[in-house]
Coordinates of C-alpha atoms and ligand atoms in Angstrom, one line a residue:
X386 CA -5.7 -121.9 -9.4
X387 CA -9.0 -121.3 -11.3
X388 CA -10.3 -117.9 -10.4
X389 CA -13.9 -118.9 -9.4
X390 CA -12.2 -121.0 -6.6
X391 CA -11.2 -117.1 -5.2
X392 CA -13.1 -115.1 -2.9
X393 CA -13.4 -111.9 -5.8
X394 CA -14.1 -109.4 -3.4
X395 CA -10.7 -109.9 -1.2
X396 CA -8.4 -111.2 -4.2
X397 CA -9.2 -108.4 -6.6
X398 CA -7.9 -105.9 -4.3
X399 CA -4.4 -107.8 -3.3
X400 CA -1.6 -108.2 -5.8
X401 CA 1.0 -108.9 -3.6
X402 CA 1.7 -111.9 -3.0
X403 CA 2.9 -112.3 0.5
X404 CA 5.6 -114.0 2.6
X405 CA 5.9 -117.3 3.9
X406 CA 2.3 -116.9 3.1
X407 CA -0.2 -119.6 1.5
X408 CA -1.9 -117.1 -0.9
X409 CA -5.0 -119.3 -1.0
X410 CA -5.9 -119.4 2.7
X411 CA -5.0 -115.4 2.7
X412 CA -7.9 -114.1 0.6
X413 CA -9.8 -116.7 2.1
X414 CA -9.7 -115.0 5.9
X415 CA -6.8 -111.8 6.0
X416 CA -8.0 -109.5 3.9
X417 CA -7.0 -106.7 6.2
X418 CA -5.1 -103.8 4.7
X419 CA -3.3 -101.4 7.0
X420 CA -3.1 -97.6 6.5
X421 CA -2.6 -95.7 9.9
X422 CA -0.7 -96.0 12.5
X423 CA -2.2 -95.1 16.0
X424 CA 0.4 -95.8 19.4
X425 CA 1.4 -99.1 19.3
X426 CA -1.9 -99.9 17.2
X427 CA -2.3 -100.5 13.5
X428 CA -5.5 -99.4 12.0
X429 CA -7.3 -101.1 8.9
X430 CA -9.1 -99.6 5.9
X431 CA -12.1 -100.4 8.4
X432 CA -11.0 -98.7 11.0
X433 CA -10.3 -101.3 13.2
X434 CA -7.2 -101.4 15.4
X435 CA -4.5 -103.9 16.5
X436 CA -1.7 -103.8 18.8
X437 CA 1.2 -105.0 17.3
X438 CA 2.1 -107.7 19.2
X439 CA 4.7 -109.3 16.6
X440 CA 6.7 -105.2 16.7
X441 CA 6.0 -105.5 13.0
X442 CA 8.1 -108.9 12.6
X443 CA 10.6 -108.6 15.9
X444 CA 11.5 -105.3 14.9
X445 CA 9.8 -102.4 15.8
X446 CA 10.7 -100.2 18.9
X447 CA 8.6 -96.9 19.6
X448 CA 5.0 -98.0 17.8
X449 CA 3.8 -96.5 15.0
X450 CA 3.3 -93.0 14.8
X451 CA 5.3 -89.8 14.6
X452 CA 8.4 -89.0 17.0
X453 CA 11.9 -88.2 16.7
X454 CA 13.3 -91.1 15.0
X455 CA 10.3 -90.3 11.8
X456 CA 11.4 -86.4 12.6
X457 CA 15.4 -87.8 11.6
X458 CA 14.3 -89.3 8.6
X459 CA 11.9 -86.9 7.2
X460 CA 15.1 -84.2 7.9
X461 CA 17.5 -86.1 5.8
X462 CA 15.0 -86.5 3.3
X463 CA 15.1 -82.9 2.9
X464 CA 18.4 -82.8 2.7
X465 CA 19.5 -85.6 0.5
X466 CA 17.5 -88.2 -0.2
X467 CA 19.6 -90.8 -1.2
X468 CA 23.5 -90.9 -2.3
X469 CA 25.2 -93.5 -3.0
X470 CA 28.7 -95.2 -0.9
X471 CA 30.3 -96.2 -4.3
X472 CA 33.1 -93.0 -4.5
X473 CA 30.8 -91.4 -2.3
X474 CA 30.8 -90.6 1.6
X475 CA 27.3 -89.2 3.5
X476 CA 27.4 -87.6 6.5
X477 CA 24.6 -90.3 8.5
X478 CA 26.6 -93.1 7.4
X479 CA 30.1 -91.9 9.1
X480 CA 28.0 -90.6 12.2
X481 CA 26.3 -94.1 12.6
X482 CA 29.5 -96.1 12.4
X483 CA 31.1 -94.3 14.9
X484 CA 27.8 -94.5 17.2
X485 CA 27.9 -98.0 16.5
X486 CA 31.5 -98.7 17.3
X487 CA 31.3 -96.9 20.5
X488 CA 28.7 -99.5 21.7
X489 CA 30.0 -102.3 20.5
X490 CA 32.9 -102.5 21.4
X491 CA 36.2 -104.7 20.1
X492 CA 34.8 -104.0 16.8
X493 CA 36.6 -101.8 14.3
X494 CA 34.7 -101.3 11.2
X495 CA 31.1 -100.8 9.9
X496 CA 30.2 -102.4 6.3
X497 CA 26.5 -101.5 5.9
X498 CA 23.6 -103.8 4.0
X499 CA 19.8 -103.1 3.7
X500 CA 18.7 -106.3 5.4
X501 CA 19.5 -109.1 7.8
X502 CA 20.3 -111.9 5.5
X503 CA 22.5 -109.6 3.2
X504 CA 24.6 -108.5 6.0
X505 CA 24.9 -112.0 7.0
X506 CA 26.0 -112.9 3.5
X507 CA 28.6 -109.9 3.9
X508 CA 29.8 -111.9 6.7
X509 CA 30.3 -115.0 5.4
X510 CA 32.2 -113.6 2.3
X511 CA 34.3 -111.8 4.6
X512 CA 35.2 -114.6 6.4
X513 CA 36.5 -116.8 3.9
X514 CA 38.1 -114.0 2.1
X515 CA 39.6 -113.3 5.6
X516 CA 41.5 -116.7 5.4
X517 CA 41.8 -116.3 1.8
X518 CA 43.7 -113.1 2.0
X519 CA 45.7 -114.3 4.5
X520 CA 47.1 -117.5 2.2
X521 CA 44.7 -120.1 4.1
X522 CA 42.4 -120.6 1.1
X523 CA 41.4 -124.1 2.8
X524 CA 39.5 -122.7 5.4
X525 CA 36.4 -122.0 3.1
X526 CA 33.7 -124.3 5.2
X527 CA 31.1 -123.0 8.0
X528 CA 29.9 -124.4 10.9
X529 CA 26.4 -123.2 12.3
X530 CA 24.1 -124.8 15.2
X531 CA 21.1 -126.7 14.9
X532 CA 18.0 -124.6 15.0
X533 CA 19.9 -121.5 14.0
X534 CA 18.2 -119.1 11.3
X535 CA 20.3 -116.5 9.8
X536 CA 18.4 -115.3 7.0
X537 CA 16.6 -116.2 3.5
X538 CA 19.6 -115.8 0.7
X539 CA 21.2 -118.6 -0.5
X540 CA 24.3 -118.3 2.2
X541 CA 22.1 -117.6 5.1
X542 CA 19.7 -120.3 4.2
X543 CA 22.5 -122.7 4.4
X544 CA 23.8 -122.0 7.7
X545 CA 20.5 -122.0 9.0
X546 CA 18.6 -125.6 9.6
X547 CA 14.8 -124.4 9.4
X548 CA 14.1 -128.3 7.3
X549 CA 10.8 -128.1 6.5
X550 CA 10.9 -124.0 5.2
X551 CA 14.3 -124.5 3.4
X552 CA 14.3 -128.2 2.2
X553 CA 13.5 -127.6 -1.9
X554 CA 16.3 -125.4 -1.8
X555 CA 18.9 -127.5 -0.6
X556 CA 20.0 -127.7 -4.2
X557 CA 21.0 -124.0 -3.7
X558 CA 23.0 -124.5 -0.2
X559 CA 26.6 -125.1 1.1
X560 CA 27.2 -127.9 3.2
X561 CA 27.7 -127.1 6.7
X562 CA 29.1 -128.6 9.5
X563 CA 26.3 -128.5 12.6
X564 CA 26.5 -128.5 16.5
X565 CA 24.1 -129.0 18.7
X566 CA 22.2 -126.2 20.1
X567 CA 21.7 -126.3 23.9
X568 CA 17.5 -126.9 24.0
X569 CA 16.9 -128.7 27.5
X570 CA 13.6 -129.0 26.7
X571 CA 13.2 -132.2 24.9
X572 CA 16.6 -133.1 25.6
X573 CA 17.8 -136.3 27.3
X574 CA 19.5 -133.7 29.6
X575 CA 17.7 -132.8 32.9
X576 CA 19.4 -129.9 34.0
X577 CA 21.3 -127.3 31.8
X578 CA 25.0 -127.9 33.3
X579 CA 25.3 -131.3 32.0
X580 CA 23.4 -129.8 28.7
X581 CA 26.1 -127.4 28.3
X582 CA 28.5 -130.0 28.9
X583 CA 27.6 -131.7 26.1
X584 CA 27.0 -129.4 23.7
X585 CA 30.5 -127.8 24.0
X586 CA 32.1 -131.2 23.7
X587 CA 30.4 -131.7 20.9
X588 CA 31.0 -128.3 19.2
X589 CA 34.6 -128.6 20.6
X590 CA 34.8 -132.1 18.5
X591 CA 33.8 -130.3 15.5
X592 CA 36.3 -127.7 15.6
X593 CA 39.3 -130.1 16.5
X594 CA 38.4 -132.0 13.4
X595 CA 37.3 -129.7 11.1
X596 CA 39.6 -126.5 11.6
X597 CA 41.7 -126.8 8.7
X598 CA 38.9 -126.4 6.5
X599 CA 36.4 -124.2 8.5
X600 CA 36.5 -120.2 8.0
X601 CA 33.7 -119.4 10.6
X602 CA 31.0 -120.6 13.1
X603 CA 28.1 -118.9 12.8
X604 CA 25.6 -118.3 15.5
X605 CA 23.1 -116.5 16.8
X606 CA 23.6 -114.3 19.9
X607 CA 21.8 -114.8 22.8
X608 CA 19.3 -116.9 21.7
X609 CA 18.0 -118.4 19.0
X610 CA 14.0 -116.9 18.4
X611 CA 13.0 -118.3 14.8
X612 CA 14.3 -122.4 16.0
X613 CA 12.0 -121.7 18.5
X614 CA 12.5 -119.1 21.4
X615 CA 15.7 -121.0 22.4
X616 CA 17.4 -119.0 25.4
X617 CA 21.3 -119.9 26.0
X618 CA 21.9 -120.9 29.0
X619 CA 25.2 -118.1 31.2
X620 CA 28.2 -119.1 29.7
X621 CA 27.5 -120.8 27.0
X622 CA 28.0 -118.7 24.2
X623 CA 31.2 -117.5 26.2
X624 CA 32.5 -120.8 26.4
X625 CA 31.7 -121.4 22.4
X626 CA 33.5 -118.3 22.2
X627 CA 36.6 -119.2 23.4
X628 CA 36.6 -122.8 21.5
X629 CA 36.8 -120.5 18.4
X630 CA 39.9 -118.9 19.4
X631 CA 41.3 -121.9 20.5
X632 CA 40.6 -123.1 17.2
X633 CA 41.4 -120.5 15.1
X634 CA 37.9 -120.1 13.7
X635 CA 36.3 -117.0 13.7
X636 CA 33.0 -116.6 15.3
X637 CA 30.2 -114.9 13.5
X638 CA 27.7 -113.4 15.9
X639 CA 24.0 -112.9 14.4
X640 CA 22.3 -110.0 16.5
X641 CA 20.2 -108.9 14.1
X642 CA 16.7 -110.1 16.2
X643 CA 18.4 -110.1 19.5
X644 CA 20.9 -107.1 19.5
X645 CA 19.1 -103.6 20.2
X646 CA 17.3 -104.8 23.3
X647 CA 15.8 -108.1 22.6
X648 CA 16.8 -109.7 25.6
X649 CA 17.7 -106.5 27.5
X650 CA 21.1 -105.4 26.2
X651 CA 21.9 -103.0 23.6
X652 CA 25.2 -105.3 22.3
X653 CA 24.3 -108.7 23.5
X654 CA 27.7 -110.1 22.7
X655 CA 29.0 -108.1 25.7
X656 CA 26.8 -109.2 28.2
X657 CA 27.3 -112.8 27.3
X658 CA 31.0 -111.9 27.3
X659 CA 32.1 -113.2 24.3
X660 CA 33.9 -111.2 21.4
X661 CA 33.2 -112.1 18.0
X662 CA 35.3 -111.5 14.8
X663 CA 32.5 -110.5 12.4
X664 CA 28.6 -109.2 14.2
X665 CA 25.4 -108.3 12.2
X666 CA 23.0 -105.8 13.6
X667 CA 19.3 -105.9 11.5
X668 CA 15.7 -105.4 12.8
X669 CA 15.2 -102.8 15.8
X670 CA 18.7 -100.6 14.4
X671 CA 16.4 -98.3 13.2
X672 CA 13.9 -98.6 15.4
X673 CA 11.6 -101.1 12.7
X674 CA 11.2 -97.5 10.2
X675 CA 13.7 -98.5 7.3
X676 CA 15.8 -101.5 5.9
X677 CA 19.4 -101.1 7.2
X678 CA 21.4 -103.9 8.4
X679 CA 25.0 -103.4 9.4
X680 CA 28.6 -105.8 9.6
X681 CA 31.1 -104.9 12.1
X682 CA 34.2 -106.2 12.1
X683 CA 37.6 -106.0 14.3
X684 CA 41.0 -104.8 13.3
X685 CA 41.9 -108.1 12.5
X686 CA 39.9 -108.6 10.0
X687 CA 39.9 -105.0 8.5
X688 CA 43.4 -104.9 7.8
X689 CA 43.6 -108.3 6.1
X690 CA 41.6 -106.7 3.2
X691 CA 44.1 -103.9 2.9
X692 CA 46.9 -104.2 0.3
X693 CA 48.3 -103.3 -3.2
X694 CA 45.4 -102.9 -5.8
X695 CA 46.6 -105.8 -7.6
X696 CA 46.8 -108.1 -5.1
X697 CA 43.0 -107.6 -5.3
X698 CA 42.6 -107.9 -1.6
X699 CA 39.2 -105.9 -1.0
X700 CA 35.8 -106.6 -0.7
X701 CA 34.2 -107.3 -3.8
X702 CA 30.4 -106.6 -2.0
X703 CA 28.0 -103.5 -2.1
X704 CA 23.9 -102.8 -2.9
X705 CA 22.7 -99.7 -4.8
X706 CA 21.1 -98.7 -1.6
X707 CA 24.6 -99.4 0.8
X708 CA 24.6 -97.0 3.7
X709 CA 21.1 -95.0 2.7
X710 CA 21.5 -91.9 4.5
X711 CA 17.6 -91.8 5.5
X712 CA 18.4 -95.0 6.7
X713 CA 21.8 -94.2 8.7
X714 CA 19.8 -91.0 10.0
X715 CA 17.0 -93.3 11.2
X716 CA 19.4 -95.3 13.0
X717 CA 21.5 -92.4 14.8
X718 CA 17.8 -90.8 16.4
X719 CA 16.6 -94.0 17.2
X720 CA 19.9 -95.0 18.9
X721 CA 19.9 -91.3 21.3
X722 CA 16.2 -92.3 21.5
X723 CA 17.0 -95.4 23.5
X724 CA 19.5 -93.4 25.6
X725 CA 16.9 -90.4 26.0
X726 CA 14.1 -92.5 27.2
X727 CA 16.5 -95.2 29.2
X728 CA 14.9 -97.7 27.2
X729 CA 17.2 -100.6 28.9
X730 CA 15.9 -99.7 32.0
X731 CA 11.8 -99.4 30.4
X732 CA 12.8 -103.1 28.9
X733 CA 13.8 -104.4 32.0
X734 CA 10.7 -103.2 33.9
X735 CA 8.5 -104.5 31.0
X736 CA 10.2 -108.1 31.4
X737 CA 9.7 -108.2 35.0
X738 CA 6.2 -107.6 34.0
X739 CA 6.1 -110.6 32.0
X740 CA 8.0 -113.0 33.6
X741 CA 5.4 -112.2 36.8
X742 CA 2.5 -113.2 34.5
X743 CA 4.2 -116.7 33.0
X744 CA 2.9 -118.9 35.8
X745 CA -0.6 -118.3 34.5
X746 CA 0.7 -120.3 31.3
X747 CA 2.5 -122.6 33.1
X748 CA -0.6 -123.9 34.7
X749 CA -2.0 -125.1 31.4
X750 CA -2.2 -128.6 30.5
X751 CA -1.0 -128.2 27.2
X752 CA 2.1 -125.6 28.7
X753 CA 4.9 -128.3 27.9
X754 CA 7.7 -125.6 28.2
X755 CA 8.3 -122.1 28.7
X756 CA 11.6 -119.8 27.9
X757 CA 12.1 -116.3 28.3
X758 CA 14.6 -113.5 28.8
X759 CA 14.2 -109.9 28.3
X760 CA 11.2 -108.9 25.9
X761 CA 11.4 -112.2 24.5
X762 CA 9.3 -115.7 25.8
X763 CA 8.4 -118.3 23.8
X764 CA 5.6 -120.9 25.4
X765 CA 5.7 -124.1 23.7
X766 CA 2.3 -126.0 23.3
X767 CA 1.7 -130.3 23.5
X768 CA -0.7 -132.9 23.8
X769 CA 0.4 -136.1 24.5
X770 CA 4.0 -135.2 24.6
X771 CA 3.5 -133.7 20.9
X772 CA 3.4 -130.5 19.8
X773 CA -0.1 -129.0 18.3
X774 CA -0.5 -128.7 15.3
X775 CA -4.2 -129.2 14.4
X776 CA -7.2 -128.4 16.6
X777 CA -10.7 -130.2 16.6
X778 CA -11.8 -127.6 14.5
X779 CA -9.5 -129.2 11.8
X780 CA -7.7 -125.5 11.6
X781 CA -4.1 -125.3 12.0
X782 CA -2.9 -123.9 15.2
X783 CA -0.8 -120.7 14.3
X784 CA -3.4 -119.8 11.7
X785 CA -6.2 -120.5 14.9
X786 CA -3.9 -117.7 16.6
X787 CA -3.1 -115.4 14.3
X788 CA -7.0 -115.0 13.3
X789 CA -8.6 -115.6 16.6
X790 CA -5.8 -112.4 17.9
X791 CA -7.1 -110.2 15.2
X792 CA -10.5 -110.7 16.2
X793 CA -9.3 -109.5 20.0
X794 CA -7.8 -107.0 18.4
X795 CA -4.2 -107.8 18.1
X796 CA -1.9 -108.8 15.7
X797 CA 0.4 -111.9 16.4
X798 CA 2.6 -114.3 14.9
X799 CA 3.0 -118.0 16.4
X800 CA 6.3 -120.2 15.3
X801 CA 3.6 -123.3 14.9
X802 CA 3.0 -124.7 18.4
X803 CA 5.0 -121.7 20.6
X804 CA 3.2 -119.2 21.3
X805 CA 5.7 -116.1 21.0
X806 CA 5.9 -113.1 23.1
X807 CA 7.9 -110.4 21.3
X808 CA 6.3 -107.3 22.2
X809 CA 7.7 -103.5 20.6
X810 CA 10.7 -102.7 22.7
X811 CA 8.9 -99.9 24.1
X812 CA 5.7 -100.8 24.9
X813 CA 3.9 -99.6 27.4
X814 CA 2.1 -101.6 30.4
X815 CA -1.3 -101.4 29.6
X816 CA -0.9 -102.2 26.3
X817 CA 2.2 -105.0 27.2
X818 CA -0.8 -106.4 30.0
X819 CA -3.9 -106.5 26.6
X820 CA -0.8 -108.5 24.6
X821 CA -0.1 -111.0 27.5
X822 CA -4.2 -110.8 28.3
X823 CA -5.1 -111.9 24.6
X824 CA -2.4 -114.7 24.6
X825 CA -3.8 -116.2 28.1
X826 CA -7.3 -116.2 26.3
X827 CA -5.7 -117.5 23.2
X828 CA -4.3 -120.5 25.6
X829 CA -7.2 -121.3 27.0
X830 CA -9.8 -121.8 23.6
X831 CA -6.7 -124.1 22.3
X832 CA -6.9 -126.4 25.5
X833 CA -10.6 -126.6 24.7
X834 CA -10.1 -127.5 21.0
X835 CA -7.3 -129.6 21.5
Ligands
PLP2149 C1 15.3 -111.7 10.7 C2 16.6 -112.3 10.9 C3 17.6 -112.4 9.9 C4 17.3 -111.9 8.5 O1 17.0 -110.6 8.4 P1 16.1 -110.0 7.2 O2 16.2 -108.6 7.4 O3 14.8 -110.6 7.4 O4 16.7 -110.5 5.9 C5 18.8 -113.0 10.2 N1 19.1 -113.4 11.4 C6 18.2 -113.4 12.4 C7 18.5 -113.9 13.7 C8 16.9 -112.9 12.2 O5 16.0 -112.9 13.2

C-alpha cells in the first residue's frame, strides 16, 4: 500500500500490526491506544474510557486494576521471575496442579502451555501418542463438530471449521472427520429433542465407522461461542460422551472460553456430566492477567506415556515459558479469588440479570434468534431470513458495532451478524446494565440502517 493512501497522523504511531485485523480500515477509524486501567474501564491516551464489554477477548474476570490476583503475581516476581520446567520444578506450578486437580475432578495430571491453541495442540499429540504407545498406531485421525473453534496453530485450525477465516490454510490442515453440531436455529429441526436425536445418530455413525482409525473427538464444552454463541442443549454432550467410550475414542474437551465460569460452572465438563480423557483450560485461568493454558489428563492416559527410556514413550512437547511461575501464581489467587468472593454465585445473579433484559431484543424485527446461558448470550441479527452483513450506510455490521460502542463508550466485539454478550465474569450491575444498555441502542440504529 502506497503510504499517501494512510491517514499519517494514526499510522505513524502504530507498528503493530493487529489481529484478525484489516490494517487499512484500522488507522482509518481505531486509533485508540490503551494505557490505564480504571474498574472494569479501559482508558485511552485521551482519557477517554470504555467498559470492557468483550473481558478483554472472553477472558478477563475481576476488571482491570490492582487486587489480589496482580498482588500474586507482582510477589512471585519478586521472588523468581521466571524458571524454567525443563529439569526444573517451581513451587506455583505444583500448587496450581493440585488446585486444578481438585476441581476438576477424574483428571490426573496437569501438562501446562502458554495459550489456548497450544494446549490444544498438546492434546491432540497426546492423543495419538496415547494410541500409539499403546500399539494402536492406526488410530491417528480426529473427529471435531461443525462450528467448533479450537484455536489458530496448524492442529487447532484443522479441527476447527471457521471456512471463511481458515480456508487459505487448508493446505496446512489434517483432514477431519465432522459431526454435526446441535444449532436449532436454522435447522430443519423444530424442537431440540428430535435435534439431538439427530445429531447423536449422526456422530454415533461416524464413530461406528470410523473407530479404527480415529484417536479422539474433539469438542468444545458447553457450548460452542466463536461458531456463533451455540448453547448445547442438557444431555447432549453427556450423551456424545458416552458414544466415545462406547467407541473407544477418547473425547477431548475444549474449556478454554467456557471453563472458569463462562456459563456458570467452574469445570463445565462436570455439570454436563460427562468425563473427558484429555481437557484444556485457557482464557479466564488466570483471571485474563497472563498467558497460561493448561492440559489435564486421567490416569489412563498418564501412565501410557510411562515406560523404559528407550522405548521412547514420553511426551516429546514443551515451550521456553512451560509452567511460568508468575503465571501459575496468577492462576492460584485468581482461583481462591473466585472462592473468596463466591463468584459462582455473583455469575449466576449477573445472568439472571440478563436473561430478564433479552425480551427487549427479542422484540426486534431483525432478532432472528437468541441463545444464552450463564455470562454468555449471543443475539443473532437478519433481514429477510439473512443474516446482516452491510447496512445502508454501505459499512459492515460488526465494524458499525464495534465503532458506534466506542463512541458510547464501550468496547465490544460482534461475531458478524450476532451480537455477543460476554461481559467480565465479575462485573458488576451497573456497569453489566450500561453493557446490555449500549447493545439495546446498538439494536435499534441497525434496524434503522438495515
Ligand atoms: C480462545 C480459544 C482457543 C484458543 O486460545 P488462544 O489462547 O487464543 O490460543 C481455543 N479454544 C476455544 C474454545 C477458544 O475460545
Amino acid at each position: 500500500m502506497h503510504l499517501t493512501e494512510l491517514n499519517l497522523t494514526n499510522a505513524d504511531k502504530d507498528f503493530v500490526w493487529h489481529p484478525y485485523t484489516q490494517m487499512r480500515d484500522w488507522v482509518k477509524w481505531n486509533n485508540k491506544v490503551i494505557v490505564k486501567g480504571d474498574g472494569f474501564y479501559l482508558v485511552d491516551s485521551e482519557g477517554r474510557k470504555y467498559l470492557d464489554g468483550s473481558a478483554s477477548m472472553w477472558c478477563n474476570v475481576w476488571g482491570h486494576t490492582q487486587n489480589k490476583v496482580v498482588q500474586a503475581m507482582i510477589d512471585q516476581l519478586k521472588k523468581v521471575p521466571h524458571s524454567t520446567l525443563f529439569g526444573f520444578a517451581n513451587a506455583p506450578s505444583i500448587e496450581l496442579a493440585e488446585r486444578l486437580l481438585e476441581l476438576a475432578r477424574g483428571m490426573h495430571k496437569v501438562f501446562y502451555t502458554d495459550n489456548g491453541s497450544t494446549a490444544i495442540e498438546v492434546a491432540m499429540k497426546m492423543a495419538l501418542q496415547y494410541w500409539y504407545n499403546k500399539g494402536k498406531e492406526k488410530k491417528k485421525e480426529f473427529i471435531s463438530l461443525d462450528h467448533g473453534y479450537h484455536g489458530d496453530t496448524i492442529g487447532a485450525m484443522s479441527v476447527g471449521y471457521i471456512e471463511n477465516f481458515f480456508r487459505v490454510y487448508r493446505p496446512l490442515l489434517l483432514n477431519v472427520h465432522r459431526i454435526p453440531s446441535p444449532l436449532l436455529y436454522g435447522s430443519r429441526f423444530t424442537n431440540e429433542r428430535d435435534l439431538v436425536e439427530w445429531c447423536l445418530e449422526k456422530t454415533e455413525n461416524t464413530l461406528k465407522r470410523h473407530k479404527d482409525r480415529c484417536a479422539a473427538l474433539m469438542m468444545e464444552s458447553g457450548a460452542q461461542i466463536a461458531g456463533g454463541a451455540i448453547i448445547y442443549p442438557t444431555g447432549y454432550q453427556k450423551k456424545v460422551a458416552r458414544l466415545c467410550r462406547d467407541y473407544d475414542i477418547l473425547l477431548i474437551l475444549d474449556e478454554i472460553a467456557t471453563g472458569f465460569g463462562r456459563l456458570g460452572n467452574v469445570v463445565e465438563y462436570l455439570a454436563q456430566r460427562s468425563q473427558p480423557d484429555i481437557v484444556c483450560f485457557g482464557k479466564a485461568l488466570t483471571g485474563g492477567y497472563f498467558p497460561l493454558a493448561v492440559t489435564l489428563v486421567t490416569r489412563r492416559i498418564f501412565d501410557a506415556f510411562l515406560g523404559k527410556y528407550r522405548y521412547n514413550k514420553h511426551l516429546y512437547h514443551g515451550h521456553t515459558f512451560t509452567g511460568h511461575p508468575t503465571g501459575c501464581a496468577a492462576a492460584l489467587a485468581n482461583i481462591e479469588n473466585y472462592q473468596n468472593h463466591d463468584l459462582t454465585q455473583q455469575i449466576k445473579v449477573s445472568a439472571e440479570y440478563v436473561a430478564s433484559r433479552l425480551p427487549e431484543f427479542s422484540k426486534s424485527p431483525i432478532v432472528a434468534d437468541i441463545r444464552y446461558k450463564g455470562l454468555l448470550a449471543g443475539i443473532e441479527l437478519t433481514k429477510n431470513n439473512k443474516p446482516i452483513v452491510f447496512l445502508k450506510n454501505k459499512e459492515i455490521i460488526n465494524y458499525f458495532i464495534m465503532r458506534q460502542a466506542l463512541m458510547m463508550g464501550v468496547h465490544l466485539r460482534p461475531l458478524g451478524n450476532i451480537m455477543l454478550l460476554i461481559p467480565p465474569l465479575g462485573i458488576g450491575k451497573r456497569d453489566l446494565e450500561k453493557l446490555v444498555n449500549v447493545q439495546l441502542k446498538l439494536l435499534r440504529k441497525i434496524e434503522k440502517l438495515s
